Amino acid sequence: MKTFYCNRCSHLVFYENVRCERCEASLGYVPELAEISAFEEAGEARWRSLHPRAGGALFRQCHNYAVENVCNWMIPAESPDTLCRACQLTRTIPNLGAPDNRLYWYRLEVAKRRLLYTLAALGLEAQSRHDDPEHGLVFEFLEDGNDGEPVMTGHDNGLITLNIAEADDAYRERVRTAMGEPYRTLLGHFRHETGHYYFSQLVAHNPRWLKPFRKLFGNERADYGKALTAYYRDGAPADWQASFISAYATMHPWEDWAETWAHYLLIVDVLDTATSYGVALLPDDPGAPTLTDRTPVEDASFENLMKRWFPLTYALNSLNRSLGMPDGYPFTLASPVVDKLHFVHRVITAAGDKSQTREVEAPAAAGTGAVKKVRRTARAVAPPVAPLQAEPIAATAPHKRAARRR
């Protein structure tokens, strides 16, 4: 993720911020610009952007920003929507009457918005069910029922369900330890489950990709239920690290793809952040890893990404060990895993159509009645969203889902 600054005082701010810590300006994310903007009140629940690319355009806060305090995205003032593009993707939220559920909802939305930022940067559209009832993406954040039936985090034809307990750090750490996983985060869950979604969208019905997919990952037509039972009965093969990014990836080709997809998004996001902050490795020892390349990740070749990734992870793990923390990157990438990551890169590059440019509408300056035309690459353009007024509903019943579980 790139670096953001307050437009009023130039102070460094984060993607999740709603207020500048230096000048106390109100902040919000403008998806049309892919930027955090400072805002000043303009009356009638409208806010004027101070971002130089916005031209003084007026916006409103997403309902979940203004009322629920779990969002920081903005909506053009003339839009009939009450929910931003990110919040429109969430169909079911936790019961807010239960202790800690609002905090869990906030954490889930933060992770989801980070995922959407990366997908948009790579040119991958996240159409909602409102826009595409048959193939659109939708999220449900559910909790275990009183009858003891657990909610299974998973994907089912564009519907991604997450157990809100995953937003409880202590619970997630217990599960991570019990499952023998080196890495388990909310953002990781979102990346993994959207991997299933984009497999169905980009690979499953595309003759161009199916043959090379099966060569690398195996036959996705293998019985998933049997594979699931076998994995939880027998575990992963002893030598799984020679060919897979994680033990769970050995369970079925679908899971191998989803784990690899999630890992590719992790690599791109971390490299993008390091590049944006100007991180460089210039050791005195000429034999130590160096890192000076600052090619934007969306323009980088796969070879360029890998060349930069390995020295960065060496430095990351060294820093963590100096802090007395576990390795920030507890993975090894064997050659077959790198080949799989390369395949994901090719699929995303083709889907993002990075060479295409088009004219898109930027917010009009207040009072001008004009629309500014901006030339942007396709990867920076968020999909249009039709009006949506309904607010999310709270989950009141236990939910069962067994598809593609984690």
GROMACS .gro file of C-alpha atoms in nm:
model
  406
    1MET     CA    1   0.000   0.000   0.000
    2LYS     CA    2   0.127   0.346  -0.086
    3THR     CA    3   0.203   0.629   0.151
    4PHE     CA    4  -0.070   0.881   0.235
    5TYR     CA    5  -0.045   1.236   0.365
    6CYS     CA    6  -0.283   1.491   0.514
    7ASN     CA    7  -0.361   1.748   0.245
    8ARG     CA    8  -0.386   2.025   0.503
    9CYS     CA    9  -0.057   1.987   0.691
   10SER     CA   10   0.137   1.721   0.494
   11HIS     CA   11   0.158   1.493   0.799
   12LEU     CA   12   0.200   1.122   0.728
   13VAL     CA   13  -0.128   0.934   0.781
   14PHE     CA   14  -0.242   0.575   0.746
   15TYR     CA   15  -0.505   0.416   0.525
   16GLU     CA   16  -0.735   0.356   0.823
   17ASN     CA   17  -0.711   0.707   0.973
   18VAL     CA   18  -1.020   0.927   1.014
   19ARG     CA   19  -0.837   1.224   1.167
   20CYS     CA   20  -0.494   1.379   1.126
   21GLU     CA   21  -0.301   1.356   1.451
   22ARG     CA   22  -0.117   1.682   1.381
   23CYS     CA   23  -0.380   1.929   1.253
   24GLU     CA   24  -0.697   1.729   1.344
   25ALA     CA   25  -0.836   1.754   0.992
   26SER     CA   26  -1.106   1.500   0.913
   27LEU     CA   27  -0.981   1.232   0.676
   28GLY     CA   28  -1.150   0.988   0.441
   29TYR     CA   29  -1.064   0.753   0.159
   30VAL     CA   30  -1.182   0.852  -0.190
   31PRO     CA   31  -1.190   0.535  -0.404
   32GLU     CA   32  -1.230   0.736  -0.725
   33LEU     CA   33  -0.884   0.884  -0.659
   34ALA     CA   34  -0.739   0.590  -0.463
   35GLU     CA   35  -0.626   0.850  -0.209
   36ILE     CA   36  -0.679   0.952   0.151
   37SER     CA   37  -0.806   1.309   0.152
   38ALA     CA   38  -0.840   1.575   0.418
   39PHE     CA   39  -1.186   1.734   0.433
   40GLU     CA   40  -1.352   2.048   0.561
   41GLU     CA   41  -1.720   2.073   0.651
   42ALA     CA   42  -1.942   2.218   0.379
   43GLY     CA   43  -2.282   2.198   0.551
   44GLU     CA   44  -2.576   1.960   0.508
   45ALA     CA   45  -2.361   1.658   0.600
   46ARG     CA   46  -2.131   1.731   0.305
   47TRP     CA   47  -1.753   1.754   0.313
   48ARG     CA   48  -1.523   1.938   0.072
   49SER     CA   49  -1.210   1.751  -0.027
   50LEU     CA   50  -0.877   1.930   0.013
   51HIS     CA   51  -0.696   1.685  -0.211
   52PRO     CA   52  -0.544   1.870  -0.509
   53ARG     CA   53  -0.679   1.612  -0.755
   54ALA     CA   54  -1.036   1.646  -0.625
   55GLY     CA   55  -1.080   2.006  -0.736
   56GLY     CA   56  -1.283   2.099  -0.427
   57ALA     CA   57  -1.545   1.832  -0.491
   58LEU     CA   58  -1.807   1.756  -0.225
   59PHE     CA   59  -1.852   1.419  -0.059
   60ARG     CA   60  -2.057   1.250   0.209
   61GLN     CA   61  -1.938   1.001   0.464
   62CYS     CA   62  -2.044   0.640   0.426
   63HIS     CA   63  -2.323   0.554   0.671
   64ASN     CA   64  -2.087   0.312   0.843
   65TYR     CA   65  -1.839   0.599   0.879
   66ALA     CA   66  -2.076   0.870   0.999
   67VAL     CA   67  -2.294   0.651   1.224
   68GLU     CA   68  -2.125   0.319   1.298
   69ASN     CA   69  -1.757   0.428   1.317
   70VAL     CA   70  -1.631   0.120   1.133
   71CYS     CA   71  -1.547   0.276   0.795
   72ASN     CA   72  -1.358   0.575   0.655
   73TRP     CA   73  -1.465   0.574   0.289
   74MET     CA   74  -1.636   0.870   0.123
   75ILE     CA   75  -1.920   0.889  -0.130
   76PRO     CA   76  -1.964   1.164  -0.394
   77ALA     CA   77  -2.217   1.415  -0.261
   78GLU     CA   78  -2.452   1.369  -0.558
   79SER     CA   79  -2.462   0.989  -0.521
   80PRO     CA   80  -2.790   0.839  -0.390
   81ASP     CA   81  -2.597   0.568  -0.205
   82THR     CA   82  -2.578   0.560   0.173
   83LEU     CA   83  -2.308   0.292   0.185
   84CYS     CA   84  -1.968   0.314   0.020
   85ARG     CA   85  -1.849   0.059  -0.235
   86ALA     CA   86  -1.667  -0.143   0.030
   87CYS     CA   87  -1.958  -0.158   0.275
   88GLN     CA   88  -2.202  -0.253   0.000
   89LEU     CA   89  -2.018  -0.586  -0.025
   90THR     CA   90  -2.109  -0.681   0.334
   91ARG     CA   91  -2.454  -0.839   0.350
   92THR     CA   92  -2.460  -0.955   0.711
   93ILE     CA   93  -2.288  -0.806   1.014
   94PRO     CA   94  -2.256  -0.936   1.370
   95ASN     CA   95  -2.519  -0.877   1.635
   96LEU     CA   96  -2.403  -0.542   1.772
   97GLY     CA   97  -2.582  -0.602   2.101
   98ALA     CA   98  -2.322  -0.860   2.200
   99PRO     CA   99  -2.003  -0.749   2.380
  100ASP     CA  100  -1.699  -0.693   2.155
  101ASN     CA  101  -1.892  -0.756   1.832
  102ARG     CA  102  -1.859  -0.396   1.716
  103LEU     CA  103  -1.483  -0.418   1.762
  104TYR     CA  104  -1.477  -0.745   1.568
  105TRP     CA  105  -1.688  -0.590   1.290
  106TYR     CA  106  -1.449  -0.295   1.271
  107ARG     CA  107  -1.147  -0.523   1.242
  108LEU     CA  108  -1.314  -0.729   0.971
  109GLU     CA  109  -1.400  -0.419   0.769
  110VAL     CA  110  -1.046  -0.284   0.802
  111ALA     CA  111  -0.903  -0.607   0.665
  112LYS     CA  112  -1.162  -0.618   0.386
  113ARG     CA  113  -1.085  -0.262   0.276
  114ARG     CA  114  -0.712  -0.341   0.262
  115LEU     CA  115  -0.791  -0.637   0.041
  116LEU     CA  116  -1.007  -0.422  -0.188
  117TYR     CA  117  -0.728  -0.166  -0.221
  118THR     CA  118  -0.484  -0.432  -0.340
  119LEU     CA  119  -0.736  -0.588  -0.579
  120ALA     CA  120  -0.812  -0.247  -0.731
  121ALA     CA  121  -0.441  -0.170  -0.769
  122LEU     CA  122  -0.405  -0.495  -0.964
  123GLY     CA  123  -0.703  -0.412  -1.187
  124LEU     CA  124  -0.936  -0.673  -1.038
  125GLU     CA  125  -1.294  -0.558  -1.006
  126ALA     CA  126  -1.496  -0.660  -0.701
  127GLN     CA  127  -1.852  -0.638  -0.831
  128SER     CA  128  -2.122  -0.652  -0.564
  129ARG     CA  129  -2.428  -0.878  -0.568
  130HIS     CA  130  -2.632  -0.564  -0.625
  131ASP     CA  131  -2.451  -0.506  -0.955
  132ASP     CA  132  -2.411  -0.871  -1.052
  133PRO     CA  133  -2.669  -1.090  -0.871
  134GLU     CA  134  -2.533  -1.410  -1.024
  135HIS     CA  135  -2.156  -1.367  -0.996
  136GLY     CA  136  -2.106  -1.072  -0.761
  137LEU     CA  137  -1.903  -1.084  -0.440
  138VAL     CA  138  -2.073  -1.067  -0.100
  139PHE     CA  139  -1.954  -1.108   0.259
  140GLU     CA  140  -2.127  -1.237   0.571
  141PHE     CA  141  -1.971  -1.189   0.915
  142LEU     CA  142  -2.131  -1.447   1.144
  143GLU     CA  143  -2.084  -1.594   1.489
  144ASP     CA  144  -2.129  -1.942   1.632
  145GLY     CA  145  -2.483  -2.023   1.738
  146ASN     CA  146  -2.607  -2.109   2.083
  147ASP     CA  147  -2.661  -2.469   1.972
  148GLY     CA  148  -2.286  -2.517   1.944
  149GLU     CA  149  -2.287  -2.536   1.565
  150PRO     CA  150  -1.977  -2.347   1.447
  151VAL     CA  151  -1.966  -2.101   1.161
  152MET     CA  152  -1.719  -2.220   0.901
  153THR     CA  153  -1.511  -1.954   0.727
  154GLY     CA  154  -1.531  -2.030   0.356
  155HIS     CA  155  -1.642  -1.945   0.006
  156ASP     CA  156  -1.950  -2.058  -0.184
  157ASN     CA  157  -2.014  -1.916  -0.533
  158GLY     CA  158  -1.911  -1.561  -0.450
  159LEU     CA  159  -2.044  -1.566  -0.093
  160ILE     CA  160  -1.759  -1.536   0.155
  161THR     CA  161  -1.841  -1.619   0.516
  162LEU     CA  162  -1.609  -1.529   0.801
  163ASN     CA  163  -1.650  -1.636   1.160
  164ILE     CA  164  -1.620  -1.315   1.362
  165ALA     CA  165  -1.422  -1.506   1.627
  166GLU     CA  166  -1.127  -1.474   1.386
  167ALA     CA  167  -1.124  -1.103   1.479
  168ASP     CA  168  -1.047  -1.203   1.841
  169ASP     CA  169  -0.666  -1.207   1.861
  170ALA     CA  170  -0.655  -1.462   2.144
  171TYR     CA  171  -0.893  -1.702   1.967
  172ARG     CA  172  -0.710  -1.672   1.636
  173GLU     CA  173  -0.375  -1.740   1.802
  174ARG     CA  174  -0.511  -2.049   1.975
  175VAL     CA  175  -0.641  -2.184   1.645
  176ARG     CA  176  -0.317  -2.097   1.467
  177THR     CA  177  -0.118  -2.290   1.726
  178ALA     CA  178  -0.357  -2.585   1.731
  179MET     CA  179  -0.350  -2.608   1.350
  180GLY     CA  180   0.027  -2.575   1.334
  181GLU     CA  181   0.003  -2.269   1.109
  182PRO     CA  182   0.293  -2.023   1.092
  183TYR     CA  183   0.064  -1.742   0.978
  184ARG     CA  184  -0.305  -1.672   1.043
  185THR     CA  185  -0.450  -1.321   1.009
  186LEU     CA  186  -0.780  -1.162   0.916
  187LEU     CA  187  -0.628  -1.017   0.602
  188GLY     CA  188  -0.493  -1.362   0.519
  189HIS     CA  189  -0.844  -1.507   0.543
  190PHE     CA  190  -0.981  -1.243   0.306
  191ARG     CA  191  -0.700  -1.303   0.059
  192HIS     CA  192  -0.748  -1.679   0.070
  193GLU     CA  193  -1.126  -1.678   0.027
  194THR     CA  194  -1.116  -1.429  -0.259
  195GLY     CA  195  -0.867  -1.666  -0.419
  196HIS     CA  196  -1.150  -1.919  -0.445
  197TYR     CA  197  -1.376  -1.650  -0.589
  198TYR     CA  198  -1.129  -1.541  -0.855
  199PHE     CA  199  -1.051  -1.900  -0.947
  200SER     CA  200  -1.414  -1.936  -1.050
  201GLN     CA  201  -1.405  -1.602  -1.230
  202LEU     CA  202  -1.069  -1.621  -1.407
  203VAL     CA  203  -0.956  -1.984  -1.434
  204ALA     CA  204  -1.232  -2.243  -1.394
  205HIS     CA  205  -1.399  -2.176  -1.729
  206ASN     CA  206  -1.103  -2.038  -1.922
  207PRO     CA  207  -0.935  -2.289  -2.159
  208ARG     CA  208  -0.627  -2.067  -2.167
  209TRP     CA  209  -0.555  -2.131  -1.799
  210LEU     CA  210  -0.703  -2.472  -1.713
  211LYS     CA  211  -0.432  -2.687  -1.870
  212PRO     CA  212  -0.136  -2.505  -1.711
  213PHE     CA  213  -0.331  -2.486  -1.384
  214ARG     CA  214  -0.375  -2.863  -1.371
  215LYS     CA  215  -0.009  -2.916  -1.455
  216LEU     CA  216   0.099  -2.701  -1.159
  217PHE     CA  217  -0.177  -2.750  -0.901
  218GLY     CA  218  -0.341  -3.079  -0.995
  219ASN     CA  219  -0.689  -3.176  -1.113
  220GLU     CA  220  -0.947  -2.950  -0.948
  221ARG     CA  221  -1.217  -3.206  -1.032
  222ALA     CA  222  -1.089  -3.436  -0.756
  223ASP     CA  223  -1.352  -3.502  -0.489
  224TYR     CA  224  -1.325  -3.216  -0.240
  225GLY     CA  225  -1.508  -3.390   0.042
  226LYS     CA  226  -1.279  -3.693   0.029
  227ALA     CA  227  -0.973  -3.470   0.013
  228LEU     CA  228  -1.095  -3.274   0.316
  229THR     CA  229  -1.153  -3.590   0.518
  230ALA     CA  230  -0.814  -3.731   0.422
  231TYR     CA  231  -0.632  -3.411   0.514
  232TYR     CA  232  -0.782  -3.384   0.861
  233ARG     CA  233  -0.730  -3.757   0.917
  234ASP     CA  234  -0.375  -3.792   0.784
  235GLY     CA  235  -0.235  -3.439   0.774
  236ALA     CA  236   0.001  -3.306   0.510
  237PRO     CA  237   0.282  -3.514   0.358
  238ALA     CA  238   0.609  -3.491   0.547
  239ASP     CA  239   0.784  -3.325   0.252
  240TRP     CA  240   0.508  -3.074   0.174
  241GLN     CA  241   0.744  -2.774   0.185
  242ALA     CA  242   0.916  -2.900  -0.130
  243SER     CA  243   0.609  -2.825  -0.342
  244PHE     CA  244   0.353  -2.622  -0.142
  245ILE     CA  245   0.335  -2.283   0.026
  246SER     CA  246   0.155  -2.427   0.331
  247ALA     CA  247   0.046  -2.761   0.473
  248TYR     CA  248  -0.317  -2.670   0.405
  249ALA     CA  249  -0.236  -2.620   0.037
  250THR     CA  250  -0.173  -2.994   0.007
  251MET     CA  251  -0.538  -3.072   0.077
  252HIS     CA  252  -0.684  -3.008  -0.271
  253PRO     CA  253  -0.589  -2.813  -0.586
  254TRP     CA  254  -0.851  -2.551  -0.497
  255GLU     CA  255  -0.679  -2.488  -0.165
  256ASP     CA  256  -0.335  -2.491  -0.322
  257TRP     CA  257  -0.452  -2.220  -0.561
  258ALA     CA  258  -0.619  -2.015  -0.285
  259GLU     CA  259  -0.313  -2.034  -0.059
  260THR     CA  260  -0.085  -1.938  -0.347
  261TRP     CA  261  -0.317  -1.655  -0.454
  262ALA     CA  262  -0.322  -1.521  -0.098
  263HIS     CA  263   0.056  -1.539  -0.081
  264TYR     CA  264   0.095  -1.349  -0.406
  265LEU     CA  265  -0.130  -1.070  -0.271
  266LEU     CA  266   0.080  -1.064   0.046
  267ILE     CA  267   0.400  -1.024  -0.156
  268VAL     CA  268   0.256  -0.748  -0.373
  269ASP     CA  269   0.113  -0.558  -0.076
  270VAL     CA  270   0.433  -0.571   0.132
  271LEU     CA  271   0.655  -0.477  -0.163
  272ASP     CA  272   0.420  -0.192  -0.255
  273THR     CA  273   0.442  -0.058   0.101
  274ALA     CA  274   0.821  -0.090   0.113
  275THR     CA  275   0.854   0.085  -0.223
  276SER     CA  276   0.620   0.365  -0.119
  277TYR     CA  277   0.821   0.431   0.196
  278GLY     CA  278   1.148   0.425   0.006
  279VAL     CA  279   1.282   0.124   0.192
  280ALA     CA  280   1.627   0.029   0.064
  281LEU     CA  281   1.892  -0.219   0.178
  282LEU     CA  282   2.247  -0.088   0.143
  283PRO     CA  283   2.466  -0.306   0.365
  284ASP     CA  284   2.838  -0.245   0.417
  285ASP     CA  285   2.905  -0.610   0.347
  286PRO     CA  286   2.915  -0.647  -0.033
  287GLY     CA  287   2.798  -1.006   0.002
  288ALA     CA  288   2.481  -0.915   0.195
  289PRO     CA  289   2.140  -0.877   0.023
  290THR     CA  290   2.074  -0.537  -0.133
  291LEU     CA  291   1.750  -0.372  -0.238
  292THR     CA  292   1.737  -0.048  -0.435
  293ASP     CA  293   1.478  -0.115  -0.707
  294ARG     CA  294   1.161   0.097  -0.670
  295THR     CA  295   0.960  -0.021  -0.970
  296PRO     CA  296   0.586   0.010  -0.889
  297VAL     CA  297   0.458  -0.340  -0.818
  298GLU     CA  298   0.175  -0.308  -1.070
  299ASP     CA  299   0.435  -0.246  -1.341
  300ALA     CA  300   0.694  -0.499  -1.224
  301SER     CA  301   0.767  -0.828  -1.393
  302PHE     CA  302   0.742  -1.142  -1.184
  303GLU     CA  303   1.119  -1.180  -1.193
  304ASN     CA  304   1.155  -0.826  -1.061
  305LEU     CA  305   0.914  -0.897  -0.775
  306MET     CA  306   1.099  -1.210  -0.670
  307LYS     CA  307   1.440  -1.043  -0.693
  308ARG     CA  308   1.323  -0.776  -0.449
  309TRP     CA  309   1.119  -1.004  -0.225
  310PHE     CA  310   1.391  -1.230  -0.087
  311PRO     CA  311   1.625  -0.958   0.050
  312LEU     CA  312   1.325  -0.773   0.196
  313THR     CA  313   1.207  -1.080   0.388
  314TYR     CA  314   1.560  -1.137   0.519
  315ALA     CA  315   1.562  -0.785   0.660
  316LEU     CA  316   1.205  -0.819   0.791
  317ASN     CA  317   1.281  -1.137   0.981
  318SER     CA  318   1.605  -0.990   1.118
  319LEU     CA  319   1.418  -0.686   1.248
  320ASN     CA  320   1.152  -0.903   1.410
  321ARG     CA  321   1.414  -1.115   1.582
  322SER     CA  322   1.577  -0.800   1.717
  323LEU     CA  323   1.238  -0.708   1.866
  324GLY     CA  324   1.209  -1.053   2.022
  325MET     CA  325   0.920  -1.135   1.791
  326PRO     CA  326   0.858  -1.438   1.569
  327ASP     CA  327   0.965  -1.409   1.206
  328GLY     CA  328   0.742  -1.172   1.015
  329TYR     CA  329   0.774  -1.398   0.713
  330PRO     CA  330   0.776  -1.761   0.832
  331PHE     CA  331   0.781  -1.921   0.488
  332THR     CA  332   1.020  -2.081   0.243
  333LEU     CA  333   0.957  -2.067  -0.130
  334ALA     CA  334   1.065  -2.383  -0.309
  335SER     CA  335   1.097  -2.374  -0.689
  336PRO     CA  336   0.754  -2.537  -0.752
  337VAL     CA  337   0.595  -2.276  -0.526
  338VAL     CA  338   0.763  -1.996  -0.719
  339ASP     CA  339   0.629  -2.148  -1.042
  340LYS     CA  340   0.278  -2.143  -0.895
  341LEU     CA  341   0.318  -1.782  -0.785
  342HIS     CA  342   0.432  -1.699  -1.137
  343PHE     CA  343   0.115  -1.856  -1.275
  344VAL     CA  344  -0.099  -1.644  -1.041
  345HIS     CA  345   0.094  -1.338  -1.159
  346ARG     CA  346   0.019  -1.423  -1.522
  347VAL     CA  347  -0.352  -1.472  -1.454
  348ILE     CA  348  -0.381  -1.143  -1.265
  349THR     CA  349  -0.177  -0.954  -1.523
  350ALA     CA  350  -0.404  -1.077  -1.802
  351ALA     CA  351  -0.719  -0.996  -1.606
  352GLY     CA  352  -0.595  -0.651  -1.505
  353ASP     CA  353  -0.512  -0.554  -1.866
  354LYS     CA  354  -0.237  -0.323  -1.746
  355SER     CA  355  -0.172  -0.164  -2.082
  356GLN     CA  356  -0.528  -0.038  -2.124
  357THR     CA  357  -0.610   0.323  -2.041
  358ARG     CA  358  -0.944   0.493  -2.046
  359GLU     CA  359  -1.117   0.814  -1.947
  360VAL     CA  360  -1.294   0.807  -1.614
  361GLU     CA  361  -1.499   1.066  -1.435
  362ALA     CA  362  -1.334   1.236  -1.141
  363PRO     CA  363  -1.550   1.431  -0.893
  364ALA     CA  364  -1.659   1.769  -1.023
  365ALA     CA  365  -1.543   2.080  -0.842
  366ALA     CA  366  -1.812   2.230  -0.623
  367GLY     CA  367  -2.032   2.476  -0.806
  368THR     CA  368  -1.882   2.420  -1.150
  369GLY     CA  369  -2.127   2.165  -1.280
  370ALA     CA  370  -1.839   2.021  -1.481
  371VAL     CA  371  -1.691   1.675  -1.486
  372LYS     CA  372  -1.317   1.642  -1.502
  373LYS     CA  373  -1.179   1.376  -1.736
  374VAL     CA  374  -0.875   1.196  -1.605
  375ARG     CA  375  -0.657   0.953  -1.795
  376ARG     CA  376  -0.587   0.656  -1.574
  377THR     CA  377  -0.476   0.301  -1.618
  378ALA     CA  378  -0.747   0.040  -1.585
  379ARG     CA  379  -0.602  -0.094  -1.260
  380ALA     CA  380  -0.674   0.235  -1.081
  381VAL     CA  381  -1.040   0.247  -1.173
  382ALA     CA  382  -1.288   0.114  -0.920
  383PRO     CA  383  -1.603  -0.043  -1.067
  384PRO     CA  384  -1.916   0.171  -1.078
  385VAL     CA  385  -2.170   0.093  -0.809
  386ALA     CA  386  -2.544   0.136  -0.854
  387PRO     CA  387  -2.751   0.308  -0.582
  388LEU     CA  388  -2.788   0.101  -0.268
  389GLN     CA  389  -2.983   0.232   0.029
  390ALA     CA  390  -3.028  -0.073   0.248
  391GLU     CA  391  -2.818  -0.089   0.562
  392PRO     CA  392  -2.651  -0.415   0.667
  393ILE     CA  393  -2.857  -0.650   0.879
  394ALA     CA  394  -2.738  -0.816   1.196
  395ALA     CA  395  -2.697  -1.190   1.209
  396THR     CA  396  -2.943  -1.344   1.452
  397ALA     CA  397  -2.911  -1.715   1.377
  398PRO     CA  398  -2.628  -1.967   1.348
  399HIS     CA  399  -2.496  -2.024   1.000
  400LYS     CA  400  -2.364  -2.343   0.843
  401ARG     CA  401  -2.121  -2.359   0.558
  402ALA     CA  402  -1.883  -2.637   0.471
  403ALA     CA  403  -1.754  -2.520   0.133
  404ARG     CA  404  -1.379  -2.472   0.108
  405ARG     CA  405  -1.310  -2.434   0.474
  406ARG     CA  406  -1.007  -2.300   0.654
   0.00000   0.00000   0.00000
